[in-house]
Coordinates of N, CA and C in Angstrom, one line a residue:
X18 N 0.8 -1.2 0.0 CA 0.0 0.0 0.0 C 0.9 1.3 0.0
X19 N 0.5 2.3 -0.7 CA 1.3 3.5 -0.8 C 0.6 4.7 -0.2
X20 N -0.5 4.5 0.6 CA -1.1 5.6 1.2 C -0.2 6.3 2.3
X21 N -0.2 7.6 2.3 CA 0.6 8.3 3.3 C 0.0 8.1 4.7
X22 N 0.8 7.9 5.7 CA 0.4 7.5 7.0 C 0.5 8.6 8.0
X23 N -0.4 8.7 8.9 CA -0.4 9.5 10.1 C -0.1 8.6 11.3
X24 N 1.1 8.7 11.8 CA 1.6 7.8 12.8 C 0.9 8.1 14.1
X25 N 0.4 7.1 14.8 CA -0.2 7.3 16.2 C 0.9 7.5 17.2
X26 N 2.0 6.8 17.0 CA 3.1 6.8 18.0 C 2.7 6.0 19.2
X27 N 1.6 5.3 19.2 CA 1.2 4.4 20.3 C 2.0 3.1 20.1
X28 N 2.7 2.7 21.2 CA 3.6 1.6 21.1 C 3.0 0.3 20.6
X29 N 3.3 -0.2 19.5 CA 2.8 -1.4 18.9 C 1.7 -1.2 18.0
X30 N 0.9 -0.1 18.0 CA -0.3 0.0 17.2 C 0.1 0.2 15.7
X31 N 1.0 1.1 15.4 CA 1.3 1.4 14.0 C 1.9 0.2 13.3
X32 N 2.4 -0.8 14.0 CA 2.9 -2.0 13.4 C 1.8 -2.9 12.9
X33 N 0.6 -2.7 13.4 CA -0.6 -3.5 13.0 C -1.2 -3.0 11.7
X34 N -0.8 -1.7 11.2 CA -1.6 -1.1 10.1 C -0.7 -0.3 9.2
X35 N 0.4 -0.9 8.8 CA 1.3 -0.3 7.8 C 1.8 1.1 8.2
X36 N 2.0 1.3 9.5 CA 2.6 2.6 9.9 C 1.6 3.6 10.5
X37 N 0.3 3.3 10.6 CA -0.6 4.2 11.2 C -1.9 4.4 10.4
X38 N -2.6 5.4 10.8 CA -3.9 5.7 10.1 C -3.5 6.3 8.7
X39 N -4.4 6.1 7.8 CA -4.3 6.8 6.5 C -4.4 8.3 6.7
X40 N -3.5 9.1 6.2 CA -3.5 10.5 6.5 C -4.8 11.2 5.8
X41 N -5.4 12.1 6.6 CA -6.6 12.8 6.2 C -7.8 11.9 6.1
X42 N -7.8 10.9 6.9 CA -8.9 10.0 7.0 C -9.7 10.3 8.2
X43 N -10.9 9.7 8.3 CA -11.8 9.7 9.5 C -11.9 8.3 10.1
X44 N -11.5 8.2 11.4 CA -11.4 6.9 12.0 C -12.2 6.9 13.3
X45 N -12.8 5.7 13.6 CA -13.6 5.6 14.8 C -13.0 4.6 15.8
X46 N -12.9 5.1 17.0 CA -12.3 4.3 18.1 C -13.5 3.9 19.0
X47 N -13.9 2.7 19.1 CA -15.1 2.3 19.9 C -14.8 1.4 21.0
X48 N -15.6 1.4 22.0 CA -15.4 0.5 23.2 C -16.4 0.9 24.3
X49 N -16.4 0.1 25.3 CA -17.3 0.3 26.5 C -16.6 1.3 27.4
X50 N -17.3 1.7 28.5 CA -16.8 2.6 29.5 C -15.5 2.0 30.1
X51 N -14.5 2.9 30.2 CA -13.2 2.4 30.8 C -12.3 1.6 29.9
X52 N -12.6 1.5 28.7 CA -11.8 0.7 27.8 C -10.5 1.4 27.3
X53 N -10.4 2.7 27.5 CA -9.2 3.4 27.1 C -9.4 4.3 25.9
X54 N -10.6 4.6 25.5 CA -10.8 5.5 24.3 C -10.2 6.9 24.5
X55 N -10.5 7.5 25.6 CA -10.0 8.9 25.9 C -8.5 8.9 25.9
X56 N -7.9 7.9 26.5 CA -6.4 7.9 26.6 C -5.9 7.7 25.2
X57 N -6.5 6.9 24.4 CA -6.0 6.6 23.0 C -6.0 8.0 22.2
X58 N -7.1 8.7 22.4 CA -7.2 10.0 21.7 C -6.2 11.0 22.2
X59 N -6.1 11.1 23.5 CA -5.1 12.1 24.0 C -3.7 11.7 23.6
X60 N -3.4 10.4 23.6 CA -2.1 10.0 23.3 C -1.8 10.3 21.8
X61 N -2.8 10.1 20.9 CA -2.7 10.4 19.5 C -2.3 11.8 19.3
X62 N -2.9 12.7 20.0 CA -2.6 14.2 19.9 C -1.3 14.5 20.6
X63 N -1.0 13.9 21.7 CA 0.3 14.2 22.4 C 1.5 13.8 21.6
X64 N 1.4 12.6 21.1 CA 2.5 12.0 20.2 C 2.6 12.9 18.9
X65 N 1.4 13.4 18.4 CA 1.5 14.2 17.2 C 2.4 15.4 17.4
X66 N 2.2 16.0 18.6 CA 3.0 17.2 18.9 C 4.5 16.9 19.3
X67 N 4.6 15.9 20.2 CA 6.0 15.7 20.7 C 6.9 14.8 19.8
X68 N 6.3 14.0 19.0 CA 7.1 13.1 18.1 C 7.1 13.6 16.6
X69 N 6.0 14.2 16.2 CA 5.8 14.5 14.7 C 5.6 15.9 14.4
X70 N 5.6 16.8 15.4 CA 5.4 18.3 15.2 C 4.1 18.6 14.5
X71 N 3.1 17.9 14.9 CA 1.7 18.2 14.3 C 0.8 18.6 15.4
X72 N 0.2 19.8 15.3 CA -0.7 20.3 16.3 C -2.1 19.6 16.2
X73 N -2.8 19.7 17.3 CA -4.1 19.0 17.3 C -5.2 19.7 18.1
X74 N -6.4 19.3 17.9 CA -7.6 19.8 18.6 C -8.3 18.6 19.2
X75 N -8.7 18.7 20.5 CA -9.6 17.7 21.1 C -10.9 18.4 21.4
X76 N -12.0 17.9 20.7 CA -13.3 18.4 20.9 C -14.1 17.5 21.9
X77 N -14.4 18.0 23.0 CA -15.2 17.2 24.0 C -16.6 17.6 24.0
X78 N -17.5 16.6 23.8 CA -19.0 16.8 23.9 C -19.5 16.5 25.3
X79 N -18.6 16.1 26.2 CA -19.0 15.6 27.5 C -18.1 16.0 28.6
X80 N -16.8 15.6 28.6 CA -16.0 15.8 29.8 C -15.4 17.2 29.8
X81 N -15.2 17.8 31.0 CA -14.7 19.1 31.2 C -13.2 19.1 30.8
X82 N -12.7 20.3 30.5 CA -11.3 20.4 30.1 C -10.3 20.0 31.2
X83 N -10.6 20.4 32.5 CA -9.8 20.1 33.6 C -9.7 18.6 33.8
X84 N -10.8 17.9 33.6 CA -10.9 16.4 33.8 C -10.0 15.8 32.7
X85 N -9.9 16.3 31.5 CA -9.1 15.8 30.5 C -7.6 16.0 30.8
X86 N -7.3 17.1 31.4 CA -5.9 17.3 31.8 C -5.5 16.2 32.8
X87 N -6.4 15.9 33.8 CA -6.1 14.9 34.8 C -6.0 13.5 34.2
X88 N -6.9 13.2 33.2 CA -6.8 11.9 32.5 C -5.5 11.8 31.9
X89 N -5.0 12.8 31.3 CA -3.7 12.8 30.6 C -2.5 12.6 31.6
X90 N -2.6 13.3 32.7 CA -1.5 13.2 33.7 C -1.4 11.8 34.3
X91 N -2.5 11.1 34.4 CA -2.4 9.8 35.0 C -1.5 8.8 34.2
X92 N -1.4 9.1 32.9 CA -0.5 8.3 32.0 C 0.6 9.1 31.5
X93 N 1.0 10.1 32.2 CA 2.2 10.9 31.8 C 2.1 11.8 30.7
X94 N 0.9 12.2 30.3 CA 0.7 13.2 29.2 C 0.4 14.6 29.7
X95 N 1.3 15.5 29.5 CA 1.2 16.9 30.0 C 0.3 17.7 29.0
X96 N -1.0 17.4 29.0 CA -1.9 18.0 28.0 C -2.0 19.5 28.3
X97 N -2.2 19.8 29.5 CA -2.4 21.3 29.9 C -1.3 22.1 29.4
X98 N -0.1 21.7 29.5 CA 1.1 22.4 29.1 C 1.0 22.7 27.6
X99 N 0.7 21.7 26.8 CA 0.6 21.8 25.4 C -0.6 22.6 24.9
X100 N -1.6 22.6 25.8 CA -2.8 23.5 25.5 C -2.4 24.9 25.6
X101 N -1.7 25.2 26.7 CA -1.3 26.6 26.9 C -0.3 27.1 25.9
X102 N 0.4 26.1 25.3 CA 1.4 26.5 24.2 C 0.7 26.5 22.8
X103 N -0.6 26.3 22.8 CA -1.4 26.3 21.6 C -1.0 25.2 20.6
X104 N -0.6 24.0 21.2 CA -0.2 22.9 20.3 C -1.3 21.8 20.4
X105 N -2.0 21.7 21.5 CA -3.1 20.8 21.6 C -4.2 21.6 22.2
X106 N -5.2 22.0 21.5 CA -6.3 22.8 22.0 C -7.4 21.9 22.4
X107 N -7.8 22.1 23.7 CA -8.9 21.3 24.2 C -10.1 22.2 24.3
X108 N -11.2 21.8 23.6 CA -12.4 22.7 23.6 C -13.6 21.8 23.9
X109 N -14.5 22.4 24.8 CA -15.7 21.7 25.1 C -16.9 22.3 24.3
X110 N -17.6 21.5 23.6 CA -18.7 22.0 22.7 C -20.0 21.3 23.1
X111 N -21.1 22.0 23.1 CA -22.4 21.4 23.5 C -22.7 20.4 22.4
X112 N -23.3 19.2 22.8 CA -23.7 18.2 21.9 C -24.9 18.7 21.0
X113 N -25.5 19.8 21.5 CA -26.6 20.4 20.7 C -26.1 21.4 19.6
X114 N -24.8 21.5 19.5 CA -24.3 22.4 18.5 C -24.7 21.9 17.1
X115 N -25.0 22.9 16.2 CA -25.4 22.5 14.9 C -24.1 22.3 14.0
X116 N -24.3 21.6 12.9 CA -23.1 21.4 12.0 C -22.5 22.7 11.5
X117 N -23.4 23.7 11.3 CA -22.9 25.0 10.8 C -22.0 25.6 11.9
X118 N -22.5 25.6 13.1 CA -21.7 26.1 14.2 C -20.4 25.4 14.4
X119 N -20.4 24.1 14.3 CA -19.2 23.3 14.5 C -18.2 23.6 13.3
X120 N -18.7 23.7 12.1 CA -17.8 24.1 11.0 C -17.1 25.4 11.2
X121 N -17.9 26.4 11.7 CA -17.3 27.7 12.0 C -16.2 27.6 13.0
X122 N -16.4 26.8 14.1 CA -15.5 26.7 15.2 C -14.2 26.0 14.7
X123 N -14.4 24.9 14.0 CA -13.3 24.1 13.5 C -12.4 24.9 12.5
X124 N -13.1 25.6 11.6 CA -12.4 26.4 10.6 C -11.5 27.4 11.3
X125 N -12.0 28.0 12.4 CA -11.2 29.0 13.1 C -10.0 28.3 13.8
X126 N -10.2 27.2 14.5 CA -9.2 26.5 15.2 C -8.1 26.0 14.3
X127 N -8.5 25.4 13.2 CA -7.5 24.8 12.2 C -6.6 25.8 11.6
X128 N -7.2 27.0 11.2 CA -6.5 28.0 10.6 C -5.5 28.7 11.6
X129 N -6.0 29.0 12.8 CA -5.2 29.7 13.8 C -4.1 28.9 14.4
X130 N -4.3 27.6 14.6 CA -3.3 26.8 15.2 C -2.6 25.7 14.3
X131 N -2.8 25.8 13.0 CA -2.2 24.9 12.1 C -2.4 23.5 12.4
X132 N -3.6 23.1 12.6 CA -4.0 21.8 13.1 C -3.9 20.7 12.0
X133 N -3.4 19.6 12.4 CA -3.3 18.4 11.5 C -4.0 17.2 12.0
X134 N -4.4 17.2 13.3 CA -5.1 16.1 14.0 C -6.3 16.6 14.8
X135 N -7.4 16.0 14.7 CA -8.6 16.3 15.4 C -9.2 15.1 16.1
X136 N -9.6 15.2 17.3 CA -10.3 14.1 18.0 C -11.7 14.6 18.5
X137 N -12.7 13.8 18.5 CA -14.0 14.1 19.0 C -14.4 13.0 20.0
X138 N -14.9 13.4 21.2 CA -15.2 12.4 22.2 C -16.4 12.9 23.1
X139 N -17.5 12.1 23.2 CA -17.8 10.9 22.3 C -18.7 11.4 21.2
X140 N -18.5 10.9 20.0 CA -19.3 11.3 18.8 C -20.8 10.9 19.0
X141 N -21.1 9.9 19.8 CA -22.5 9.5 20.1 C -23.4 10.6 20.4
X142 N -22.8 11.6 21.1 CA -23.6 12.7 21.6 C -23.9 13.8 20.6
X143 N -23.1 13.8 19.5 CA -23.3 14.8 18.5 C -24.6 14.6 17.8
X144 N -25.3 15.7 17.6 CA -26.6 15.7 16.9 C -27.8 15.6 17.9
X145 N -27.6 16.0 19.1 CA -28.6 15.9 20.1 C -29.8 16.8 19.8
X146 N -29.5 17.8 18.9 CA -30.6 18.7 18.5 C -31.6 18.1 17.6
X147 N -31.3 16.9 17.1 CA -32.2 16.1 16.2 C -32.7 14.9 16.9
X148 N -34.0 14.6 16.6 CA -34.6 13.5 17.2 C -34.7 12.3 16.3
X149 N -34.8 12.5 15.0 CA -35.0 11.5 14.0 C -33.6 10.9 13.7
X150 N -33.6 9.5 13.6 CA -32.3 8.8 13.3 C -31.8 9.2 11.9
X151 N -32.7 9.4 11.0 CA -32.3 9.7 9.6 C -31.6 11.1 9.6
X152 N -32.0 12.0 10.4 CA -31.4 13.3 10.4 C -30.0 13.3 11.1
X153 N -29.9 12.5 12.1 CA -28.7 12.3 12.8 C -27.6 11.7 11.9
X154 N -28.1 10.7 11.1 CA -27.2 10.0 10.1 C -26.7 11.1 9.1
X155 N -27.6 11.9 8.6 CA -27.2 12.9 7.6 C -26.3 13.9 8.2
X156 N -26.4 14.3 9.5 CA -25.5 15.2 10.1 C -24.1 14.6 10.2
X157 N -24.1 13.3 10.5 CA -22.8 12.6 10.6 C -22.1 12.4 9.2
X158 N -22.9 12.2 8.2 CA -22.4 12.1 6.8 C -21.8 13.4 6.5
X159 N -22.5 14.5 6.7 CA -22.0 15.9 6.4 C -20.8 16.2 7.3
X160 N -20.8 15.7 8.5 CA -19.6 16.0 9.4 C -18.4 15.3 8.9
X161 N -18.5 14.0 8.5 CA -17.3 13.3 8.1 C -16.8 13.8 6.7
X162 N -17.7 14.3 5.9 CA -17.3 14.9 4.6 C -16.6 16.2 4.9
X163 N -17.1 17.0 5.8 CA -16.5 18.2 6.2 C -15.0 18.0 6.7
X164 N -14.9 17.0 7.6 CA -13.5 16.8 8.2 C -12.5 16.4 7.1
X165 N -12.9 15.7 6.1 CA -12.0 15.3 5.0 C -11.6 16.5 4.2
X166 N -12.5 17.4 4.0 CA -12.1 18.7 3.3 C -11.2 19.5 4.1
X167 N -11.1 19.4 5.4 CA -10.2 20.2 6.2 C -8.8 19.7 6.1
X168 N -8.5 18.6 5.5 CA -7.2 18.1 5.3 C -6.5 17.8 6.6
X169 N -7.3 17.1 7.5 CA -6.8 16.7 8.8 C -7.1 15.2 9.0
X170 N -6.3 14.6 9.9 CA -6.6 13.2 10.3 C -7.4 13.2 11.6
X171 N -8.6 12.5 11.5 CA -9.6 12.6 12.6 C -9.8 11.3 13.3
X172 N -9.9 11.3 14.6 CA -10.4 10.2 15.4 C -11.7 10.5 16.1
X173 N -12.7 9.7 15.9 CA -14.0 9.8 16.6 C -14.1 8.7 17.6
X174 N -14.4 9.0 18.9 CA -14.6 8.0 19.8 C -16.1 7.7 19.9
X175 N -16.5 6.5 20.1 CA -17.9 6.1 20.2 C -18.0 5.1 21.3
X176 N -19.0 5.3 22.2 CA -19.1 4.4 23.4 C -20.3 3.5 23.2
X177 N -20.0 2.2 23.5 CA -21.0 1.2 23.5 C -21.3 0.9 25.0
X178 N -22.5 0.5 25.2 CA -22.9 0.2 26.6 C -22.4 -1.2 27.1
X179 N -22.2 -2.1 26.2 CA -21.8 -3.4 26.5 C -20.3 -3.7 26.2
X180 N -19.7 -2.8 25.5 CA -18.3 -3.0 25.0 C -18.3 -3.8 23.7
X181 N -19.4 -4.1 23.2 CA -19.5 -4.9 21.9 C -19.4 -4.0 20.7
X182 N -18.4 -4.2 19.9 CA -18.3 -3.4 18.7 C -19.5 -3.5 17.8
X183 N -20.2 -4.6 17.8 CA -21.3 -4.8 16.9 C -22.5 -3.9 17.3
X184 N -22.4 -3.4 18.5 CA -23.5 -2.5 19.0 C -23.6 -1.2 18.2
X185 N -22.4 -0.8 17.7 CA -22.4 0.5 17.0 C -23.2 0.4 15.8
X186 N -24.1 1.4 15.6 CA -24.9 1.5 14.4 C -26.3 0.8 14.6
X187 N -26.5 0.1 15.7 CA -27.8 -0.5 15.9 C -28.7 0.4 16.7
X188 N -29.9 0.7 16.2 CA -30.8 1.6 16.9 C -31.3 0.9 18.2
X189 N -31.1 1.5 19.3 CA -31.6 1.0 20.6 C -32.7 1.8 21.2
X190 N -32.5 3.2 21.1 CA -33.5 4.1 21.6 C -33.2 5.5 21.1
X191 N -34.2 6.3 21.1 CA -34.0 7.7 20.5 C -33.1 8.5 21.4
X192 N -32.8 8.1 22.6 CA -32.0 8.9 23.5 C -30.5 8.5 23.4
X193 N -30.2 7.5 22.7 CA -28.8 7.0 22.6 C -27.9 7.9 21.8
X194 N -28.4 8.9 21.0 CA -27.6 9.6 20.1 C -27.1 8.7 19.0
X195 N -28.0 7.9 18.4 CA -27.7 6.8 17.5 C -26.7 7.3 16.4
X196 N -25.7 6.6 16.2 CA -24.7 7.0 15.2 C -24.5 5.9 14.2
X197 N -23.9 6.3 13.1 CA -23.6 5.3 12.0 C -22.1 5.4 11.6
X198 N -21.3 5.8 12.6 CA -19.9 6.0 12.2 C -19.2 4.8 11.8
X199 N -19.7 3.6 12.2 CA -19.1 2.3 11.8 C -19.0 2.2 10.3
X200 N -20.1 2.8 9.6 CA -20.1 2.7 8.2 C -19.5 3.9 7.5
X201 N -19.4 5.0 8.2 CA -19.0 6.2 7.5 C -17.5 6.4 7.7
X202 N -16.8 5.8 8.7 CA -15.4 6.0 9.0 C -14.5 5.1 8.0
X203 N -13.3 5.6 7.8 CA -12.4 4.9 7.0 C -11.8 3.7 7.8
X204 N -11.8 3.8 9.1 CA -11.3 2.7 9.9 C -12.1 2.6 11.2
X205 N -12.2 1.4 11.7 CA -12.9 1.1 12.9 C -12.0 0.3 13.8
X206 N -11.7 0.8 15.0 CA -10.8 0.2 16.0 C -11.5 0.0 17.2
X207 N -11.5 -1.3 17.7 CA -12.3 -1.7 18.9 C -11.4 -1.9 20.1
X208 N -11.6 -1.2 21.2 CA -10.9 -1.4 22.4 C -11.8 -2.2 23.4
X209 N -11.3 -3.3 23.9 CA -12.0 -4.2 24.7 C -11.4 -4.2 26.1
X210 N -12.3 -4.2 27.1 CA -11.9 -4.4 28.5 C -12.9 -5.3 29.2
X211 N -12.4 -6.4 29.8 CA -13.3 -7.3 30.5 C -13.6 -6.9 31.9
X212 N -12.7 -6.0 32.4 CA -12.8 -5.6 33.8 C -12.4 -6.6 34.8
X213 N -11.7 -7.6 34.4 CA -11.3 -8.7 35.3 C -9.9 -8.5 35.8
X214 N -9.1 -7.7 35.1 CA -7.7 -7.5 35.5 C -6.8 -8.5 34.8
X215 N -5.5 -8.3 35.0 CA -4.5 -9.3 34.4 C -4.1 -8.9 33.0
X216 N -3.2 -9.6 32.4 CA -2.6 -9.3 31.1 C -3.6 -9.4 30.0
X217 N -4.5 -10.3 30.1 CA -5.5 -10.5 29.1 C -6.8 -9.7 29.3
X218 N -6.8 -8.8 30.2 CA -8.0 -8.0 30.5 C -8.3 -7.1 29.3
X219 N -7.3 -6.5 28.7 CA -7.5 -5.5 27.6 C -7.0 -6.0 26.3
X220 N -7.7 -5.6 25.2 CA -7.3 -5.9 23.9 C -7.7 -4.9 22.9
X221 N -7.0 -4.8 21.8 CA -7.4 -3.9 20.7 C -7.5 -4.7 19.4
X222 N -8.5 -4.3 18.6 CA -8.7 -5.0 17.3 C -9.1 -4.0 16.2
X223 N -8.3 -4.0 15.1 CA -8.7 -3.2 14.0 C -9.7 -4.0 13.2
X224 N -10.9 -3.5 13.2 CA -12.0 -4.2 12.5 C -11.9 -4.0 11.0
X225 N -11.6 -2.7 10.7 CA -11.4 -2.4 9.2 C -10.5 -1.2 9.1
X226 N -9.8 -1.1 8.0 CA -9.0 0.1 7.7 C -8.8 0.1 6.2
X227 N -9.5 1.1 5.6 CA -9.4 1.2 4.1 C -8.0 1.4 3.6
X228 N -7.7 0.8 2.5 CA -6.4 1.0 1.8 C -5.2 0.5 2.7
X229 N -5.5 -0.5 3.6 CA -4.5 -0.9 4.5 C -4.6 -2.4 4.7
X230 N -3.4 -3.1 4.6 CA -3.3 -4.5 5.0 C -3.0 -4.6 6.5
X231 N -4.0 -4.7 7.3 CA -3.9 -4.6 8.7 C -4.1 -6.0 9.4
X232 N -3.6 -6.1 10.6 CA -3.8 -7.3 11.4 C -5.2 -7.3 11.9
X233 N -5.9 -8.4 11.8 CA -7.3 -8.5 12.1 C -7.7 -9.1 13.4
X234 N -6.8 -9.8 14.0 CA -7.1 -10.5 15.3 C -6.9 -9.5 16.5
X235 N -7.5 -9.8 17.6 CA -7.3 -9.0 18.8 C -5.8 -9.1 19.3
X236 N -5.3 -8.0 19.8 CA -4.0 -7.9 20.3 C -4.0 -7.4 21.7
X237 N -3.4 -8.1 22.7 CA -3.4 -7.6 24.1 C -2.8 -6.3 24.2
X238 N -3.3 -5.5 25.2 CA -2.8 -4.2 25.4 C -2.9 -3.9 26.9
X239 N -2.1 -2.9 27.4 CA -2.1 -2.4 28.7 C -2.2 -0.9 28.7
X240 N -2.7 -0.3 29.8 CA -2.6 1.1 30.0 C -1.6 1.3 31.1
X241 N -0.5 1.9 30.8 CA 0.6 2.0 31.8 C 0.8 3.5 32.2
X242 N 1.8 3.8 32.9 CA 2.0 5.2 33.3 C 2.6 6.0 32.1
X243 N 2.8 5.3 31.0 CA 3.2 6.0 29.8 C 2.2 5.9 28.7
X244 N 1.0 5.5 29.1 CA -0.1 5.4 28.1 C -0.4 4.0 27.7
X245 N -1.0 3.9 26.5 CA -1.4 2.6 26.0 C -0.2 1.9 25.3
X246 N 0.0 0.7 25.7 CA 1.1 -0.1 25.1 C 0.5 -1.5 24.6
X247 N 0.7 -1.8 23.4 CA 0.3 -3.1 22.8 C 1.3 -4.2 23.2
X248 N 0.8 -5.4 23.5 CA 1.7 -6.5 23.9 C 1.8 -7.5 22.8
X249 N 2.8 -8.3 22.9 CA 2.9 -9.5 22.1 C 2.1 -10.6 22.8
X250 N 2.0 -11.7 22.1 CA 1.1 -12.8 22.6 C 1.6 -13.3 23.9
X251 N 2.9 -13.2 24.2 CA 3.4 -13.7 25.5 C 3.2 -12.7 26.6
X252 N 2.5 -11.6 26.3 CA 2.3 -10.6 27.3 C 3.4 -9.5 27.5
X253 N 4.4 -9.5 26.5 CA 5.5 -8.6 26.6 C 5.6 -7.9 25.2
X254 N 6.2 -6.7 25.2 CA 6.6 -6.1 23.9 C 7.9 -6.6 23.5

């Protein structure tokens, strides 16, 4: 494959997918509560700045900025410092924000801070102003198209209630902020946590990644004081 890559810098992950995400693609990171989605996104942005000199934006539809700083510090990521230096901008946006308002905000941020990476957490909440599933889907279609025009590499986190990747895209209730990112994204990465502890407690699986010959089976992972680390089958890197 000759697609240009946007390296995540997450230890072991880029080895699974020919060097990282396809540059300027839209990618979905899914998993249940506590599976490591937020850490994955923060690490993607942190590594972007510290390893690859690429600025980023973290759009939160739920968690406060101060809480994200704390989440980062738990795994050694000094997000607040890079936010103050205008390298990783953390912004909280209402899930009731319209696509037009979001476009205006993103256009401003990307131009002002020379942004190359954007993360949204969690995308399930986007489109709360709409009640019909068909309109939410259309907003997500427009949103993913917009992001690709911005010439940035995007990660969208989506939370499942059971931790089952197949739950994404299934209509369960009007209040769930039903999303279809499973079908709209260029890649789908599933983070799994059994909650039982031990080396086999956590795993990551690339369900799909367009234009990429990627590993398809689950790979053990850990969340350490340096962030997410993928393990080999024997439990070591």
